[in-house]
mmCIF file of C-alpha atoms in Angstrom:
data_model
loop_
_atom_site.group_PDB
_atom_site.id
_atom_site.type_symbol
_atom_site.label_atom_id
_atom_site.label_comp_id
_atom_site.label_asym_id
_atom_site.label_seq_id
_atom_site.Cartn_x
_atom_site.Cartn_y
_atom_site.Cartn_z
ATOM 1 C CA MET A 1 -57.889 -25.836 -11.748
ATOM 2 C CA LEU A 2 -58.022 -22.209 -12.852
ATOM 3 C CA CYS A 3 -56.791 -19.594 -10.417
ATOM 4 C CA SER A 4 -59.096 -16.789 -9.496
ATOM 5 C CA ALA A 5 -58.139 -13.158 -9.978
ATOM 6 C CA ARG A 6 -57.836 -12.800 -6.212
ATOM 7 C CA ALA A 7 -55.286 -15.631 -6.059
ATOM 8 C CA MET A 8 -52.947 -14.116 -8.642
ATOM 9 C CA PRO A 9 -51.200 -11.393 -6.646
ATOM 10 C CA PRO A 10 -49.893 -13.741 -3.900
ATOM 11 C CA LEU A 11 -48.738 -16.164 -6.592
ATOM 12 C CA LEU A 12 -46.861 -13.434 -8.423
ATOM 13 C CA VAL A 13 -45.282 -12.308 -5.168
ATOM 14 C CA ALA A 14 -44.141 -15.855 -4.443
ATOM 15 C CA LEU A 15 -42.692 -16.266 -7.948
ATOM 16 C CA THR A 16 -40.867 -12.954 -7.694
ATOM 17 C CA ALA A 17 -39.399 -13.880 -4.310
ATOM 18 C CA SER A 18 -38.275 -17.232 -5.694
ATOM 19 C CA LEU A 19 -36.511 -15.610 -8.644
ATOM 20 C CA LEU A 20 -34.779 -13.122 -6.378
ATOM 21 C CA ALA A 21 -33.611 -15.884 -4.070
ATOM 22 C CA ALA A 22 -32.153 -17.764 -7.049
ATOM 23 C CA SER A 23 -30.250 -14.697 -8.277
ATOM 24 C CA PRO A 24 -26.438 -15.100 -8.006
ATOM 25 C CA VAL A 25 -26.209 -11.676 -6.335
ATOM 26 C CA SER A 26 -28.374 -11.440 -3.238
ATOM 27 C CA LYS A 27 -30.182 -8.271 -2.300
ATOM 28 C CA GLY A 28 -27.815 -7.724 0.626
ATOM 29 C CA ASP A 29 -24.597 -8.113 -1.364
ATOM 30 C CA ALA A 30 -23.081 -4.628 -1.369
ATOM 31 C CA CYS A 31 -20.183 -5.932 -3.450
ATOM 32 C CA GLU A 32 -22.593 -6.916 -6.261
ATOM 33 C CA GLY A 33 -20.815 -10.235 -6.768
ATOM 34 C CA LYS A 34 -17.524 -8.536 -7.685
ATOM 35 C CA VAL A 35 -15.697 -9.480 -4.478
ATOM 36 C CA ARG A 36 -15.783 -12.547 -2.257
ATOM 37 C CA VAL A 37 -13.735 -12.638 0.943
ATOM 38 C CA HIS A 38 -12.873 -16.199 1.954
ATOM 39 C CA ARG A 39 -11.210 -15.582 5.317
ATOM 40 C CA ALA A 40 -8.802 -13.483 7.387
ATOM 41 C CA TRP A 41 -6.289 -14.889 9.868
ATOM 42 C CA VAL A 42 -3.196 -14.112 11.945
ATOM 43 C CA PHE A 43 -0.437 -14.834 9.457
ATOM 44 C CA ARG A 44 2.614 -17.045 9.992
ATOM 45 C CA GLY A 45 5.139 -17.624 7.236
ATOM 46 C CA GLY A 46 7.407 -15.706 4.906
ATOM 47 C CA ALA A 47 6.314 -12.097 4.325
ATOM 48 C CA THR A 48 7.899 -8.951 2.938
ATOM 49 C CA VAL A 49 5.954 -6.770 5.410
ATOM 50 C CA ARG A 50 7.829 -6.218 8.683
ATOM 51 C CA PRO A 51 5.504 -5.562 11.640
ATOM 52 C CA ALA A 52 6.457 -3.297 14.552
ATOM 53 C CA PRO A 53 6.871 -4.956 17.992
ATOM 54 C CA SER A 54 3.343 -3.862 18.923
ATOM 55 C CA ALA A 55 1.824 -5.259 15.717
ATOM 56 C CA GLU A 56 1.221 -8.625 14.070
ATOM 57 C CA LEU A 57 0.621 -9.787 10.536
ATOM 58 C CA VAL A 58 -2.780 -10.723 9.182
ATOM 59 C CA ALA A 59 -3.674 -12.228 5.814
ATOM 60 C CA ILE A 60 -6.936 -11.695 3.942
ATOM 61 C CA ASP A 61 -7.895 -14.203 1.234
ATOM 62 C CA PHE A 62 -10.354 -12.872 -1.348
ATOM 63 C CA ALA A 63 -11.418 -13.259 -4.962
ATOM 64 C CA HIS A 64 -12.513 -10.523 -7.342
ATOM 65 C CA ARG A 65 -13.931 -10.411 -10.849
ATOM 66 C CA ASP A 66 -13.971 -6.672 -11.505
ATOM 67 C CA ALA A 67 -11.980 -5.539 -14.552
ATOM 68 C CA LYS A 68 -11.168 -2.230 -12.858
ATOM 69 C CA PRO A 69 -8.015 -1.807 -10.749
ATOM 70 C CA VAL A 70 -8.323 -3.211 -7.233
ATOM 71 C CA ARG A 71 -7.864 -0.391 -4.719
ATOM 72 C CA VAL A 72 -8.269 -1.166 -1.039
ATOM 73 C CA GLN A 73 -8.056 0.529 2.338
ATOM 74 C CA LEU A 74 -7.917 -1.343 5.648
ATOM 75 C CA GLN A 75 -9.761 -0.086 8.721
ATOM 76 C CA ASP A 76 -10.236 -1.317 12.268
ATOM 77 C CA GLY A 77 -13.636 -2.515 13.447
ATOM 78 C CA ALA A 78 -14.692 1.056 14.268
ATOM 79 C CA GLY A 79 -13.862 2.310 10.777
ATOM 80 C CA LYS A 80 -10.540 4.022 11.595
ATOM 81 C CA ASP A 81 -7.970 3.817 8.786
ATOM 82 C CA LEU A 82 -4.942 1.615 9.476
ATOM 83 C CA ALA A 83 -1.687 2.665 7.827
ATOM 84 C CA SER A 84 0.557 -0.229 6.802
ATOM 85 C CA ASP A 85 2.396 -1.693 3.860
ATOM 86 C CA PHE A 86 0.591 -4.336 1.812
ATOM 87 C CA GLN A 87 2.017 -7.512 0.332
ATOM 88 C CA TRP A 88 -0.045 -8.952 -2.508
ATOM 89 C CA VAL A 89 0.029 -12.706 -3.090
ATOM 90 C CA LEU A 90 -1.429 -14.514 -6.076
ATOM 91 C CA LEU A 91 -3.329 -17.656 -4.985
ATOM 92 C CA ASP A 92 -4.604 -20.705 -6.820
ATOM 93 C CA GLU A 93 -8.287 -21.665 -6.825
ATOM 94 C CA GLN A 94 -7.910 -23.496 -3.499
ATOM 95 C CA GLY A 95 -6.236 -20.537 -1.775
ATOM 96 C CA ALA A 96 -2.633 -21.818 -1.808
ATOM 97 C CA PRO A 97 0.104 -19.252 -2.584
ATOM 98 C CA VAL A 98 1.468 -19.195 -6.135
ATOM 99 C CA ASP A 99 3.409 -15.911 -6.272
ATOM 100 C CA ARG A 100 4.263 -13.976 -3.092
ATOM 101 C CA PHE A 101 5.727 -11.068 -5.076
ATOM 102 C CA PHE A 102 2.644 -10.323 -7.159
ATOM 103 C CA GLU A 103 2.534 -6.724 -8.365
ATOM 104 C CA SER A 104 0.127 -6.425 -11.296
ATOM 105 C CA LEU A 105 -3.322 -5.121 -10.315
ATOM 106 C CA GLY A 106 -3.890 -3.300 -13.587
ATOM 107 C CA ALA A 107 -7.078 -2.269 -15.328
ATOM 108 C CA ALA A 108 -7.067 -5.375 -17.512
ATOM 109 C CA ALA A 109 -6.892 -7.699 -14.498
ATOM 110 C CA LYS A 110 -8.680 -10.985 -15.022
ATOM 111 C CA PRO A 111 -10.756 -12.629 -12.288
ATOM 112 C CA ARG A 112 -8.279 -13.936 -9.753
ATOM 113 C CA ARG A 113 -7.864 -14.986 -6.150
ATOM 114 C CA LEU A 114 -5.473 -12.940 -4.033
ATOM 115 C CA ALA A 115 -4.227 -12.561 -0.484
ATOM 116 C CA LEU A 116 -3.342 -9.296 1.165
ATOM 117 C CA ILE A 117 -0.774 -9.459 3.984
ATOM 118 C CA THR A 118 -0.433 -6.447 6.253
ATOM 119 C CA ALA A 119 0.408 -5.441 9.816
ATOM 120 C CA VAL A 120 -2.252 -4.489 12.377
ATOM 121 C CA PRO A 121 -2.121 -3.804 16.149
ATOM 122 C CA GLN A 122 -1.740 -7.019 18.115
ATOM 123 C CA ASP A 123 -4.933 -8.887 19.041
ATOM 124 C CA THR A 124 -6.985 -7.051 16.406
ATOM 125 C CA ARG A 125 -9.849 -9.394 15.610
ATOM 126 C CA ALA A 126 -12.285 -7.111 13.758
ATOM 127 C CA LEU A 127 -11.390 -5.306 10.529
ATOM 128 C CA LYS A 128 -13.066 -3.611 7.617
ATOM 129 C CA LEU A 129 -11.671 -4.111 4.123
ATOM 130 C CA VAL A 130 -12.724 -1.218 1.909
ATOM 131 C CA PHE A 131 -12.766 -1.917 -1.825
ATOM 132 C CA LEU A 132 -12.749 1.692 -2.974
ATOM 133 C CA GLY A 133 -15.673 2.506 -5.216
ATOM 134 C CA VAL A 134 -17.198 -0.940 -4.705
ATOM 135 C CA CYS A 135 -18.037 -2.000 -1.142
ATOM 136 C CA VAL A 136 -16.914 -2.496 2.464
ATOM 137 C CA VAL A 137 -16.526 -5.985 3.951
ATOM 138 C CA ASP A 138 -16.490 -6.649 7.710
ATOM 139 C CA LEU A 139 -13.856 -9.215 8.682
ATOM 140 C CA ALA A 140 -13.486 -11.491 11.691
ATOM 141 C CA VAL A 141 -9.763 -12.304 12.044
ATOM 142 C CA GLN A 142 -9.176 -15.934 13.003
ATOM 143 C CA ALA A 143 -6.367 -16.679 15.445
ATOM 144 C CA ARG A 144 -5.153 -19.562 13.254
ATOM 145 C CA GLY A 145 -4.993 -20.166 9.537
ATOM 146 C CA PRO A 146 -2.772 -21.602 6.808
ATOM 147 C CA GLU A 147 0.959 -21.458 7.552
ATOM 148 C CA TRP A 148 3.004 -20.620 4.469
ATOM 149 C CA PRO A 149 6.644 -21.501 3.758
ATOM 150 C CA PRO A 150 9.473 -19.020 4.341
ATOM 151 C CA LEU A 151 10.519 -16.594 1.634
ATOM 152 C CA PRO A 152 13.063 -17.827 -0.917
ATOM 153 C CA GLN A 153 16.698 -18.061 0.137
ATOM 154 C CA VAL A 154 19.002 -16.878 -2.651
ATOM 155 C CA GLU A 155 22.695 -17.738 -2.965
ATOM 156 C CA LEU A 156 24.836 -16.081 -5.617
ATOM 157 C CA LEU A 157 27.287 -18.483 -7.266
ATOM 158 C CA SER A 158 28.918 -16.465 -10.068
ATOM 159 C CA TRP A 159 28.350 -13.697 -12.560
ATOM 160 C CA THR A 160 29.574 -12.591 -15.946
ATOM 161 C CA ARG A 161 29.145 -9.656 -18.336
ATOM 162 C CA GLN A 162 28.171 -9.354 -21.971
ATOM 163 C CA GLY A 163 28.421 -5.713 -23.002
ATOM 164 C CA PRO A 164 25.893 -3.653 -21.049
ATOM 165 C CA ALA A 165 24.329 -6.734 -19.423
ATOM 166 C CA ALA A 166 25.411 -8.675 -16.352
ATOM 167 C CA THR A 167 24.197 -12.236 -15.793
ATOM 168 C CA ALA A 168 24.240 -13.848 -12.366
ATOM 169 C CA LEU A 169 23.986 -17.570 -11.616
ATOM 170 C CA VAL A 170 21.964 -18.083 -8.436
ATOM 171 C CA THR A 171 20.612 -21.031 -6.506
ATOM 172 C CA VAL A 172 17.266 -20.608 -4.770
ATOM 173 C CA ARG A 173 15.529 -22.622 -2.070
ATOM 174 C CA ALA A 174 11.842 -22.436 -1.049
ATOM 175 C CA LEU A 175 10.768 -20.889 -4.344
ATOM 176 C CA LEU A 176 7.120 -21.493 -5.208
ATOM 177 C CA ASP A 177 6.151 -22.765 -8.645
ATOM 178 C CA GLY A 178 4.980 -19.340 -9.858
ATOM 179 C CA GLU A 179 7.912 -17.309 -8.554
ATOM 180 C CA LEU A 180 11.202 -16.173 -10.051
ATOM 181 C CA PRO A 181 14.283 -14.905 -8.171
ATOM 182 C CA THR A 182 13.775 -11.337 -6.992
ATOM 183 C CA GLY A 183 17.348 -10.261 -6.257
ATOM 184 C CA VAL A 184 18.214 -6.625 -7.036
ATOM 185 C CA ALA A 185 21.654 -5.576 -8.288
ATOM 186 C CA ARG A 186 23.017 -2.439 -6.659
ATOM 187 C CA GLN A 187 25.243 -0.344 -8.910
ATOM 188 C CA GLY A 188 26.597 2.574 -6.940
ATOM 189 C CA ASN A 189 23.493 4.280 -5.570
ATOM 190 C CA LYS A 190 21.221 2.780 -8.245
ATOM 191 C CA LEU A 191 19.136 -0.360 -7.947
ATOM 192 C CA ARG A 192 18.873 -2.596 -10.992
ATOM 193 C CA ARG A 193 15.947 -4.975 -11.095
ATOM 194 C CA PRO A 194 16.153 -8.250 -13.028
ATOM 195 C CA ILE A 195 14.914 -7.991 -16.592
ATOM 196 C CA ALA A 196 14.996 -11.716 -17.370
ATOM 197 C CA ALA A 197 15.587 -15.035 -15.610
ATOM 198 C CA ILE A 198 15.696 -18.614 -16.883
ATOM 199 C CA ALA A 199 15.914 -21.955 -15.086
ATOM 200 C CA VAL A 200 19.215 -23.776 -15.696
ATOM 201 C CA ASP A 201 21.279 -26.627 -14.280
ATOM 202 C CA ALA A 202 23.593 -26.240 -11.273
ATOM 203 C CA LYS A 203 26.516 -25.212 -13.488
ATOM 204 C CA GLY A 204 24.519 -22.692 -15.510
ATOM 205 C CA GLN A 205 25.383 -24.410 -18.768
ATOM 206 C CA ARG A 206 22.067 -25.778 -20.009
ATOM 207 C CA LEU A 207 18.332 -25.226 -19.621
ATOM 208 C CA SER A 208 16.843 -27.255 -16.776
ATOM 209 C CA ARG A 209 13.662 -26.845 -14.754
ATOM 210 C CA GLY A 210 15.164 -28.066 -11.475
ATOM 211 C CA THR A 211 13.086 -29.021 -8.420
ATOM 212 C CA LEU A 212 10.795 -27.023 -6.170
ATOM 213 C CA GLN A 213 13.188 -27.642 -3.265
ATOM 214 C CA ARG A 214 16.201 -26.187 -5.094
ATOM 215 C CA ARG A 215 16.483 -24.389 -8.389
ATOM 216 C CA HIS A 216 19.194 -22.592 -10.321
ATOM 217 C CA PHE A 217 18.660 -19.520 -12.489
ATOM 218 C CA LEU A 218 20.533 -17.196 -14.755
ATOM 219 C CA VAL A 219 19.367 -13.655 -14.002
ATOM 220 C CA ARG A 220 20.069 -10.754 -16.385
ATOM 221 C CA TYR A 221 20.491 -7.078 -15.446
ATOM 222 C CA TRP A 222 21.184 -4.075 -17.658
ATOM 223 C CA LEU A 223 23.983 -1.946 -16.213
ATOM 224 C CA ASP A 224 26.009 1.205 -16.710
ATOM 225 C CA ALA A 225 29.750 1.007 -17.361
ATOM 226 C CA ASP A 226 30.634 0.066 -13.764
ATOM 227 C CA SER A 227 30.171 -3.370 -12.226
ATOM 228 C CA PRO A 228 27.374 -4.028 -9.718
ATOM 229 C CA GLU A 229 28.524 -4.093 -6.099
ATOM 230 C CA LEU A 230 25.861 -6.122 -4.348
ATOM 231 C CA LEU A 231 23.087 -8.546 -5.132
ATOM 232 C CA GLU A 232 20.278 -8.125 -2.618
ATOM 233 C CA SER A 233 17.822 -10.822 -1.667
ATOM 234 C CA HIS A 234 15.201 -11.383 1.016
ATOM 235 C CA SER A 235 17.870 -13.068 3.139
ATOM 236 C CA GLY A 236 20.109 -9.978 3.076
ATOM 237 C CA PRO A 237 22.734 -8.445 0.767
ATOM 238 C CA LEU A 238 25.034 -10.904 -0.992
ATOM 239 C CA ARG A 239 28.491 -9.787 -2.065
ATOM 240 C CA LEU A 240 29.453 -10.601 -5.603
ATOM 241 C CA PRO A 241 32.133 -13.254 -6.150
ATOM 242 C CA PRO A 242 34.852 -12.539 -8.717
ATOM 243 C CA LEU A 243 33.732 -11.860 -12.264
ATOM 244 C CA VAL A 244 33.767 -14.911 -14.527
ATOM 245 C CA GLU A 245 35.069 -14.085 -17.992
ATOM 246 C CA ALA A 246 33.144 -16.741 -19.896
ATOM 247 C CA PRO A 247 30.544 -16.255 -22.649
ATOM 248 C CA LEU A 248 27.151 -17.841 -22.150
ATOM 249 C CA PRO A 249 26.178 -20.713 -24.447
ATOM 250 C CA ALA A 250 24.066 -19.447 -27.355
ATOM 251 C CA PRO A 251 20.847 -21.303 -26.309
ATOM 252 C CA LEU A 252 20.956 -19.616 -22.895
ATOM 253 C CA THR A 253 21.528 -16.184 -24.416
ATOM 254 C CA ARG A 254 18.571 -16.715 -26.772
ATOM 255 C CA ALA A 255 16.353 -17.893 -23.909
ATOM 256 C CA LEU A 256 17.200 -14.838 -21.778
ATOM 257 C CA THR A 257 16.473 -12.550 -24.728
ATOM 258 C CA ARG A 258 13.167 -14.347 -25.325
ATOM 259 C CA VAL A 259 12.090 -13.754 -21.716
ATOM 260 C CA GLU A 260 13.043 -10.091 -22.028
ATOM 261 C CA GLU A 261 11.053 -9.726 -25.268
ATOM 262 C CA LEU A 262 7.979 -11.414 -23.797
ATOM 263 C CA GLY A 263 8.121 -9.103 -20.808
ATOM 264 C CA LEU A 264 8.003 -6.096 -23.120
ATOM 265 C CA ALA A 265 5.583 -7.288 -25.800
ATOM 266 C CA SER A 266 3.136 -9.765 -24.257
ATOM 267 C CA ASP A 267 -0.265 -8.684 -22.925
ATOM 268 C CA ASP A 268 -0.028 -11.544 -20.423
ATOM 269 C CA PRO A 269 2.275 -10.455 -17.554
ATOM 270 C CA TYR A 270 2.934 -14.108 -16.671
ATOM 271 C CA GLU A 271 3.922 -15.359 -20.135
ATOM 272 C CA ALA A 272 7.561 -14.347 -19.684
ATOM 273 C CA ARG A 273 7.621 -15.927 -16.239
ATOM 274 C CA ARG A 274 6.182 -19.222 -17.464
ATOM 275 C CA PHE A 275 8.817 -19.358 -20.187
ATOM 276 C CA GLY A 276 11.591 -18.557 -17.705
ATOM 277 C CA LEU A 277 10.514 -21.334 -15.348
ATOM 278 C CA SER A 278 10.324 -23.881 -18.165
ATOM 279 C CA PRO A 279 12.566 -22.393 -20.867
ATOM 280 C CA ARG A 280 13.041 -23.765 -24.366
ATOM 281 C CA PRO A 281 15.906 -23.148 -26.802
#
């Protein structure tokens, strides 16, 4: 049956409303589909942020697909800025932690799911997460949520030198599958961050992936003429044992150099890490 001219406008209105409802970005989405917050909860587990006695940790699980750098500001429910350190955690698609020492939020960031861990006044249950230049999301903080494992426990076994480089053999417990040891060598008043790490066996003589419960790594640092004094970890400073005067096997030296080269040359910040966790000759 043909529609009359009078019947057309309501039909067009209905079709337009239907198309808008089917759009992936709803009319009320201030974030324009670039950000999706999954949940916020009082956090329990290993964290690098240390709350004051009057504060507690919260975690915010969100996904973003904006290619621009992610810049955020946290506010209380009334819109007052909250000053605190942030810990960024890379998550998998289900929201489980992959890397609790995630640092790269660069302009070429791919769509990813992240958690932000920070300290807020105790019993704070309403927050605003401001994605600068994008949108503001109101958060209801749940009293309970996922409990994550403790931070890695690092034990230094031995170390050796090859010219300007020092290589430490460490054993690590509670390391997640996307993490590498994060110990920092202190040389005088200078901190030396690791430039390469590879998974090895317990004696540090051959490449070996190890287990998630316990892994061993060779970690390389570039140094000045003096020896490092301390190796720091999240479990506290570790004093160096005596220097081992033994050259590394050639395959291990090549693998460490390969990780270092990937870290400098690759556009993928995780390529070097993937190689270090499952190294090849």
